[in-house]
CSV table of C-alpha atoms in Angstrom, one decimal:
chain,number,residue,atom,x,y,z
F,1,UNK,CA,149.5,78.6,62.0
F,2,UNK,CA,152.7,79.4,60.1
F,3,UNK,CA,152.5,83.1,60.9
F,4,UNK,CA,151.8,82.4,64.7
F,5,UNK,CA,155.1,80.3,64.8
F,6,UNK,CA,157.1,83.0,63.0
F,7,UNK,CA,155.8,85.6,65.5
F,8,UNK,CA,156.8,83.3,68.3
F,9,UNK,CA,160.4,82.8,66.9
F,10,UNK,CA,160.6,86.5,66.2
F,11,UNK,CA,159.6,87.3,69.9
F,12,UNK,CA,162.2,84.9,71.3
F,13,UNK,CA,165.0,86.7,69.3
F,14,UNK,CA,163.8,90.0,70.6
F,15,UNK,CA,163.8,88.6,74.1
F,16,UNK,CA,167.4,87.6,73.8
F,17,UNK,CA,168.5,90.9,72.3
F,18,UNK,CA,166.8,92.8,75.1
F,19,UNK,CA,168.7,90.7,77.7
F,20,UNK,CA,172.0,91.4,76.2
F,21,UNK,CA,171.3,95.0,75.9
F,22,UNK,CA,170.4,95.3,79.5
F,23,UNK,CA,173.4,93.5,80.6
F,24,UNK,CA,175.7,95.9,78.4
F,25,UNK,CA,173.9,98.9,79.9
F,26,UNK,CA,174.4,97.7,83.5
F,27,UNK,CA,178.2,97.0,82.7
F,28,UNK,CA,178.7,100.5,81.2
F,29,UNK,CA,177.1,102.1,84.1
F,30,UNK,CA,179.3,100.3,86.5
F,31,UNK,CA,182.5,101.1,84.6
F,32,UNK,CA,181.7,104.9,84.5
F,33,UNK,CA,180.9,105.4,88.1
F,34,UNK,CA,183.8,107.4,89.9
F,35,UNK,CA,185.8,105.5,92.4
F,36,UNK,CA,186.7,108.5,94.7
F,37,UNK,CA,185.2,108.3,98.1
F,38,UNK,CA,184.1,111.1,100.5
F,39,UNK,CA,183.9,111.0,104.3
F,40,UNK,CA,180.2,110.7,104.1
F,41,UNK,CA,180.2,107.9,101.6
F,42,UNK,CA,182.0,104.6,101.1
F,43,UNK,CA,182.9,102.6,98.0
F,44,UNK,CA,180.5,99.9,96.8
F,45,UNK,CA,181.6,96.9,94.9
F,46,UNK,CA,180.9,97.2,91.2
F,47,UNK,CA,179.3,93.7,91.2
F,48,UNK,CA,176.7,94.9,93.8
F,49,UNK,CA,175.9,98.0,91.9
F,50,UNK,CA,175.3,95.9,88.7
F,51,UNK,CA,172.9,93.6,90.4
F,52,UNK,CA,170.8,95.9,92.4
F,53,UNK,CA,170.5,98.9,90.1
F,54,UNK,CA,169.0,97.2,87.0
F,55,UNK,CA,166.7,94.4,87.7
F,56,UNK,CA,166.4,91.6,85.2
F,57,UNK,CA,163.4,91.7,82.9
F,58,UNK,CA,161.6,88.4,82.5
F,59,UNK,CA,159.4,87.5,79.5
F,60,UNK,CA,158.7,83.9,80.5
F,61,UNK,CA,154.9,84.5,81.3
F,62,UNK,CA,154.4,85.9,77.7
F,63,UNK,CA,156.3,83.1,76.1
F,64,UNK,CA,154.3,80.3,78.0
F,65,UNK,CA,151.0,82.0,76.9
F,66,UNK,CA,152.0,82.2,73.2
F,67,UNK,CA,153.1,78.6,73.5
F,68,UNK,CA,149.8,77.5,74.9
F,69,UNK,CA,147.9,79.4,72.2
F,70,UNK,CA,150.0,77.6,69.5
F,71,UNK,CA,149.3,74.3,71.2
F,72,UNK,CA,145.6,74.8,71.2
F,73,UNK,CA,145.3,75.9,67.6
F,74,UNK,CA,147.5,73.1,66.4
F,75,UNK,CA,145.3,70.4,68.3
F,76,UNK,CA,142.8,68.4,66.4
F,77,UNK,CA,139.3,69.8,65.6
F,78,UNK,CA,137.6,67.6,68.0
F,79,UNK,CA,139.8,68.7,70.8
F,80,UNK,CA,139.1,72.3,70.1
F,81,UNK,CA,135.3,71.8,69.8
F,82,UNK,CA,135.4,70.0,73.2
F,83,UNK,CA,137.2,72.9,74.7
F,84,UNK,CA,134.5,75.4,73.4
F,85,UNK,CA,131.6,73.1,74.5
F,86,UNK,CA,133.1,72.9,78.0
F,87,UNK,CA,133.3,76.7,78.1
F,88,UNK,CA,129.7,77.1,77.0
F,89,UNK,CA,128.4,74.4,79.4
F,90,UNK,CA,130.2,75.8,82.4
F,91,UNK,CA,129.3,79.5,81.9
F,92,UNK,CA,125.8,79.0,80.3
F,93,UNK,CA,126.4,82.2,78.5
F,94,UNK,CA,126.3,83.2,74.7
F,95,UNK,CA,129.8,84.0,73.1
F,96,UNK,CA,130.8,85.5,69.9
F,97,UNK,CA,133.8,84.0,67.9
F,98,UNK,CA,136.1,86.6,69.2
F,99,UNK,CA,135.0,86.2,72.8
F,100,UNK,CA,135.5,82.4,72.4
F,101,UNK,CA,139.1,83.2,71.1
F,102,UNK,CA,139.7,85.5,74.1
F,103,UNK,CA,138.4,82.9,76.6
F,104,UNK,CA,140.0,79.7,75.5
F,105,UNK,CA,142.2,80.7,72.5
F,106,UNK,CA,140.1,78.6,69.9
F,107,UNK,CA,140.2,80.6,66.7
F,108,UNK,CA,136.6,79.9,65.5
F,109,UNK,CA,136.6,82.7,63.0
F,110,UNK,CA,140.0,81.7,61.4
F,111,UNK,CA,139.5,78.0,61.3
F,112,UNK,CA,136.8,77.0,58.9
F,113,UNK,CA,136.6,73.4,60.0
F,114,UNK,CA,136.2,74.3,63.7
F,115,UNK,CA,133.5,76.9,62.8
F,116,UNK,CA,131.5,74.5,60.6
F,117,UNK,CA,131.8,71.6,63.2
F,118,UNK,CA,130.9,73.9,66.2
F,119,UNK,CA,127.8,75.5,64.4
F,120,UNK,CA,126.4,71.9,63.5
F,121,UNK,CA,127.1,70.4,66.8
F,122,UNK,CA,123.9,69.1,68.5
F,123,UNK,CA,125.1,70.4,72.0
F,124,UNK,CA,125.5,74.0,70.6
F,125,UNK,CA,123.0,76.6,69.5
F,126,UNK,CA,124.2,79.1,67.0
F,127,UNK,CA,122.0,82.1,66.0
F,128,UNK,CA,124.3,83.6,63.4
F,129,UNK,CA,126.2,85.7,65.8
F,130,UNK,CA,126.8,83.9,69.2
F,131,UNK,CA,127.2,80.3,70.3
F,132,UNK,CA,125.6,79.0,73.5
F,133,UNK,CA,125.1,75.6,75.1
F,134,UNK,CA,122.0,73.6,74.0
F,135,UNK,CA,120.8,71.0,76.6
F,136,UNK,CA,118.4,68.2,75.6
F,137,UNK,CA,115.5,69.7,77.7
F,138,UNK,CA,115.1,73.4,78.1
F,139,UNK,CA,114.4,73.8,81.7
F,140,UNK,CA,116.1,76.4,83.9
F,141,UNK,CA,114.9,75.9,87.6
F,142,UNK,CA,113.2,73.5,89.9
F,143,UNK,CA,109.6,74.4,88.9
F,144,UNK,CA,110.3,74.0,85.3
F,145,UNK,CA,111.9,70.5,86.1
F,146,UNK,CA,109.0,69.3,87.9
F,147,UNK,CA,106.7,70.4,85.1
F,148,UNK,CA,108.8,68.5,82.7
F,149,UNK,CA,108.8,65.3,84.8
F,150,UNK,CA,105.1,65.4,85.0
F,151,UNK,CA,104.8,65.4,81.3
F,152,UNK,CA,106.6,61.9,81.3
F,153,UNK,CA,104.2,59.6,83.3
F,154,UNK,CA,106.2,56.6,82.1
F,155,UNK,CA,109.4,58.1,83.4
F,156,UNK,CA,112.3,60.2,82.1
F,157,UNK,CA,116.0,59.2,82.2
F,158,UNK,CA,118.0,61.2,84.7
F,159,UNK,CA,120.9,61.1,82.2
F,160,UNK,CA,118.9,63.2,79.9
F,161,UNK,CA,118.4,65.8,82.6
F,162,UNK,CA,122.0,66.1,83.9
F,163,UNK,CA,123.0,69.0,81.4
F,164,UNK,CA,119.8,71.0,81.9
F,165,UNK,CA,121.4,73.6,84.2
F,166,UNK,CA,124.2,73.4,86.8
F,167,UNK,CA,122.1,72.5,89.9
F,168,UNK,CA,119.7,70.1,88.3
F,169,UNK,CA,120.9,67.0,90.2
F,170,UNK,CA,120.4,68.9,93.6
F,171,UNK,CA,116.9,69.8,92.5
F,172,UNK,CA,116.0,66.2,91.6
F,173,UNK,CA,117.1,65.1,95.1
F,174,UNK,CA,115.1,68.1,96.7
F,175,UNK,CA,111.9,67.0,94.7
F,176,UNK,CA,112.4,63.5,95.7
F,177,UNK,CA,112.7,64.4,99.4
F,178,UNK,CA,109.6,66.4,99.0
F,179,UNK,CA,107.8,63.4,97.6
F,180,UNK,CA,107.0,65.1,94.4
F,181,UNK,CA,108.9,62.6,92.3
F,182,UNK,CA,110.3,59.1,92.4
F,183,UNK,CA,113.9,58.3,91.5
F,184,UNK,CA,114.0,54.5,90.6
F,185,UNK,CA,116.8,52.4,89.1
F,186,UNK,CA,116.3,50.4,86.0
F,187,UNK,CA,117.1,46.7,86.9
F,188,UNK,CA,118.7,46.2,83.5
F,189,UNK,CA,120.9,49.1,83.1
F,190,UNK,CA,120.9,50.5,86.7
F,191,UNK,CA,120.0,53.8,85.1
F,192,UNK,CA,118.0,56.2,87.3
F,193,UNK,CA,114.5,57.1,86.0
F,194,UNK,CA,112.5,60.1,87.4
F,195,UNK,CA,108.7,59.4,87.7
F,196,UNK,CA,106.1,61.9,88.8
F,197,UNK,CA,104.5,61.1,92.2
F,198,UNK,CA,101.1,62.6,91.4
F,199,UNK,CA,98.0,60.5,91.7
F,200,UNK,CA,96.3,62.7,89.0
F,201,UNK,CA,98.8,61.5,86.4
F,202,UNK,CA,97.7,58.3,84.6
F,203,UNK,CA,100.4,55.7,84.4
F,204,UNK,CA,100.2,52.9,81.8
F,205,UNK,CA,101.8,49.6,82.7
F,206,UNK,CA,102.6,46.9,80.3
F,207,UNK,CA,101.0,43.8,81.8
F,208,UNK,CA,103.1,41.4,79.9
F,209,UNK,CA,106.3,43.2,81.0
F,210,UNK,CA,105.0,43.5,84.6
F,211,UNK,CA,104.3,39.7,84.9
F,212,UNK,CA,107.7,38.9,83.3
F,213,UNK,CA,109.7,40.5,86.0
F,214,UNK,CA,110.7,37.8,88.6
F,215,UNK,CA,110.7,39.1,92.2
F,216,UNK,CA,113.4,38.0,94.6
F,217,UNK,CA,112.4,34.8,96.6
F,218,UNK,CA,113.7,36.1,99.8
F,219,UNK,CA,111.7,38.8,101.4
F,220,UNK,CA,115.0,40.4,102.8
F,221,UNK,CA,116.0,41.1,99.2
F,222,UNK,CA,112.6,42.7,98.4
F,223,UNK,CA,112.8,44.9,101.5
F,224,UNK,CA,116.3,45.9,100.5
F,225,UNK,CA,115.3,46.8,97.0
F,226,UNK,CA,112.4,48.9,98.4
F,227,UNK,CA,114.7,50.8,100.7
F,228,UNK,CA,117.2,51.3,97.9
F,229,UNK,CA,114.5,53.2,95.9
F,230,UNK,CA,113.4,55.3,98.8
F,231,UNK,CA,110.4,53.3,100.0
F,232,UNK,CA,109.8,52.0,103.5
F,233,UNK,CA,108.8,48.3,103.5
F,234,UNK,CA,105.6,47.3,105.5
F,235,UNK,CA,107.4,44.2,106.9
F,236,UNK,CA,110.6,43.7,108.8
F,237,UNK,CA,111.7,40.1,108.0
F,238,UNK,CA,115.1,40.4,109.6
F,239,UNK,CA,113.5,41.4,113.0
F,240,UNK,CA,110.8,38.7,112.6
F,241,UNK,CA,113.5,36.0,112.1
F,242,UNK,CA,115.5,37.1,115.0
F,243,UNK,CA,112.5,37.0,117.2
F,244,UNK,CA,111.5,33.6,116.0
F,245,UNK,CA,114.9,32.2,116.8
F,246,UNK,CA,114.6,33.6,120.3
F,247,UNK,CA,111.2,31.9,120.8
F,248,UNK,CA,109.2,35.1,120.9
F,249,UNK,CA,107.0,34.1,118.1
F,250,UNK,CA,105.3,30.7,118.6
F,251,UNK,CA,103.9,28.9,115.6
F,252,UNK,CA,100.5,28.3,117.1
F,253,UNK,CA,98.3,25.8,115.3
F,254,UNK,CA,95.2,27.3,113.8
F,255,UNK,CA,92.1,26.6,115.8
F,256,UNK,CA,89.2,24.9,114.1
F,257,UNK,CA,86.0,26.8,114.1
F,258,UNK,CA,83.4,25.1,115.9
F,259,UNK,CA,80.4,23.9,113.8
F,260,UNK,CA,77.2,25.8,114.7
F,261,UNK,CA,74.6,23.4,116.1
F,262,UNK,CA,71.7,22.8,113.9
F,263,UNK,CA,68.2,22.3,115.2
F,264,UNK,CA,66.4,19.1,114.3
F,265,UNK,CA,63.3,17.4,115.0
F,266,UNK,CA,65.1,15.5,117.9
F,267,UNK,CA,66.2,18.7,119.5
F,268,UNK,CA,64.4,19.4,122.8
F,269,UNK,CA,62.4,22.6,122.2
F,270,UNK,CA,62.0,25.0,125.2
F,271,UNK,CA,60.2,27.7,123.1
F,272,UNK,CA,57.4,25.6,121.6
F,273,UNK,CA,55.0,28.5,122.1
F,274,UNK,CA,56.9,30.3,119.1
F,275,UNK,CA,56.3,27.8,116.2
F,276,UNK,CA,57.5,30.3,113.6
F,277,UNK,CA,61.1,29.9,114.8
F,278,UNK,CA,61.2,26.2,114.0
F,279,UNK,CA,59.6,26.0,110.5
F,280,UNK,CA,62.9,25.0,108.8
F,281,UNK,CA,63.8,22.0,110.8
F,282,UNK,CA,66.3,19.4,109.6
F,283,UNK,CA,65.3,15.8,109.6
């Protein structure tokens, strides 16, 4: 770090020296130029010659870059690790220590603390030469994502899938739209859970947990929760209530079923010639 600061200070002094040298060259050229004029030419002010003939040289870009490098390498180890992980996550490529230095100015090779922390980080895979991002689940496309969800019949947290690959969230929504998975929210943490929508996958349900969940008392709330999770309710309570208020639905009393008449000995028989029909007569 000390050598970098010394190089920066030395560079600034060289910059100032170059600027003064250029100004002295411009002044000497102006003073040595002949003042005699010819019919084809005309005298030009010395100040104009000095400004136009020698453009000023700027080193501000290099200075800013060196200052930025110095700030990065002086930052805490955690900040440097975060910078490298962001690079690995966004690019999804493997980098050597020198390539990381060129890309984000973190000197992994020259800083032992940064190197050891990066190599042991759970989000980083280090094969001895290159560093790469390590997601929780190793899936790379929509097909592998669906295959992974189907191995979790009791659901897998979407938060554990977000860093799998750059377009994983779009693929989850596409699988949901295709009816291949369910995306449901956990009532306690509001965390989304992905479930396989496959009748061949056996799903175990905790009976005690299932019965302990209290459903909303109002059907409107139940229908709203179903719609929130992408399911269409079989009922439309709001519409039924409006129709009831307008008198379109009448609460008709249930009609009592007529008691079937039984045949007794006092019943007048018209089919007496068929005695087998009247064997079980009530008294």
